Coordinates of C-alpha atoms in Angstrom, one line a residue:
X1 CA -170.2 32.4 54.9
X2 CA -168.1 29.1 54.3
X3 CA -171.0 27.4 52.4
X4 CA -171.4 30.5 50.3
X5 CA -168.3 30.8 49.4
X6 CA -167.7 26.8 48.7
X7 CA -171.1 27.0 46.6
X8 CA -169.5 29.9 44.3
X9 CA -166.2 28.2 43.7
X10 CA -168.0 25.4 42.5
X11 CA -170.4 27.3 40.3
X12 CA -169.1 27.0 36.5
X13 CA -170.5 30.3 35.7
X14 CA -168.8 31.9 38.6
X15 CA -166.1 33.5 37.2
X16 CA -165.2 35.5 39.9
X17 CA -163.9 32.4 42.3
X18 CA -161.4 30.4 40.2
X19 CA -158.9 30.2 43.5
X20 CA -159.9 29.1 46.8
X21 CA -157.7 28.9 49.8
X22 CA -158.3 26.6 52.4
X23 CA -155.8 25.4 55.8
X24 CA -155.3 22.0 56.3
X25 CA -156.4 22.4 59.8
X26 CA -159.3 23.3 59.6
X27 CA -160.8 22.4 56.2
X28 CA -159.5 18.8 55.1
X29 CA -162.3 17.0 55.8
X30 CA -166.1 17.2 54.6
X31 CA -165.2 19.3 51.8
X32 CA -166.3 18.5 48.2
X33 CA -164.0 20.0 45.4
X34 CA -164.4 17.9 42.6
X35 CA -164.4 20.8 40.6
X36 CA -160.7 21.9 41.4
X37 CA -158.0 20.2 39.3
X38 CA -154.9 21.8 41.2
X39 CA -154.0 21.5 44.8
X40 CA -151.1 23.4 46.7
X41 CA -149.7 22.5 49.5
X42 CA -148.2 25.7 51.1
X43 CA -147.4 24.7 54.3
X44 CA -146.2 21.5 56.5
X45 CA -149.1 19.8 58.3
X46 CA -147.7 19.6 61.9
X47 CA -149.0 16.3 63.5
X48 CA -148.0 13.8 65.9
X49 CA -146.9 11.5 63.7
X50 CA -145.2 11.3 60.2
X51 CA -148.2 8.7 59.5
X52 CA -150.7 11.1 60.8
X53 CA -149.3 14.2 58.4
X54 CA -149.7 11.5 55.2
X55 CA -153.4 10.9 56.3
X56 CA -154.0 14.7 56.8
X57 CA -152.4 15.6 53.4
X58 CA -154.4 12.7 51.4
X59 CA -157.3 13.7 53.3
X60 CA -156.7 17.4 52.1
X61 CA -155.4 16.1 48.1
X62 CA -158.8 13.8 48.6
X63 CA -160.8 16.5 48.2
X64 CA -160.4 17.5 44.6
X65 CA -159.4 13.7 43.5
X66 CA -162.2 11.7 44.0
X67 CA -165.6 9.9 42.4
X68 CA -166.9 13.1 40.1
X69 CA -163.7 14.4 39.4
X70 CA -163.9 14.9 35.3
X71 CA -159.8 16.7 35.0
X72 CA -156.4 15.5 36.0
X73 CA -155.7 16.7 39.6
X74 CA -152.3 18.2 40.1
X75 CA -150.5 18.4 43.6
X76 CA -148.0 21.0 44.5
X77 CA -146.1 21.0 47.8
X78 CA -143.7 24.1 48.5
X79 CA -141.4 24.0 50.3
X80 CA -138.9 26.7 52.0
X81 CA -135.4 26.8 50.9
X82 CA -132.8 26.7 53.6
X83 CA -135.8 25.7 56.5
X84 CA -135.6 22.5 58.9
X85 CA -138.4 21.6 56.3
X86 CA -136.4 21.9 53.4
X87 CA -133.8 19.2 55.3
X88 CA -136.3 17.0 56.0
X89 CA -137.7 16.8 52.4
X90 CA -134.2 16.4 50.5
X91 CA -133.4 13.0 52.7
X92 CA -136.5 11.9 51.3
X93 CA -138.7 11.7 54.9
X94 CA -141.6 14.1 54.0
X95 CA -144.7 12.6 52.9
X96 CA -145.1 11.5 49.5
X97 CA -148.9 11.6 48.3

């Protein structure tokens, strides 16, 4: 089902998958989506280290910004107002991609 679905979103002429969700757990790696040009980040990768998040979040951004990619690749990270998260990213300590 995951390769079908992968395969349509990156079908042109498949109008019908323009959005694709994916979790950074469990799809940030071995994923091709050189046809995407925007990535959201909806959610705080929880890992070990602060170093480890980065990697995780390139990894994820990596998939749509790489060799093939033919459009400008926009990142989005949201983040909860008034969250431990929302501390966190105003002293400037969550990952910059």
């Amino acid at each position: 089902e995951k390769r079908r679905v992968l395969e349509t979103f990156q079908d042109a002429a498949a109008a019908e998958a323009r959005v694709l969700l994916l979790s950074l757990d469990g799809h940030a790696s071995g994923t091709n989506l050189t046809c995407a040009s925007h990535v959201f980040l909806v959610h705080p990768m929880l890992a070990a280290t602060c170093e480890q998040q980065v990697a995780y979040e390139r990894q994820a951004v990596g998939r749509a910004a790489r060799l093939g990619q033919r459009r400008p690749v926009t990142v989005w990270r949201f983040i909860t107002a008034d969250t431990a998260e929302e501390g966190v990213a105003s002293q400037g300590v969550a990952p910059a991609i």
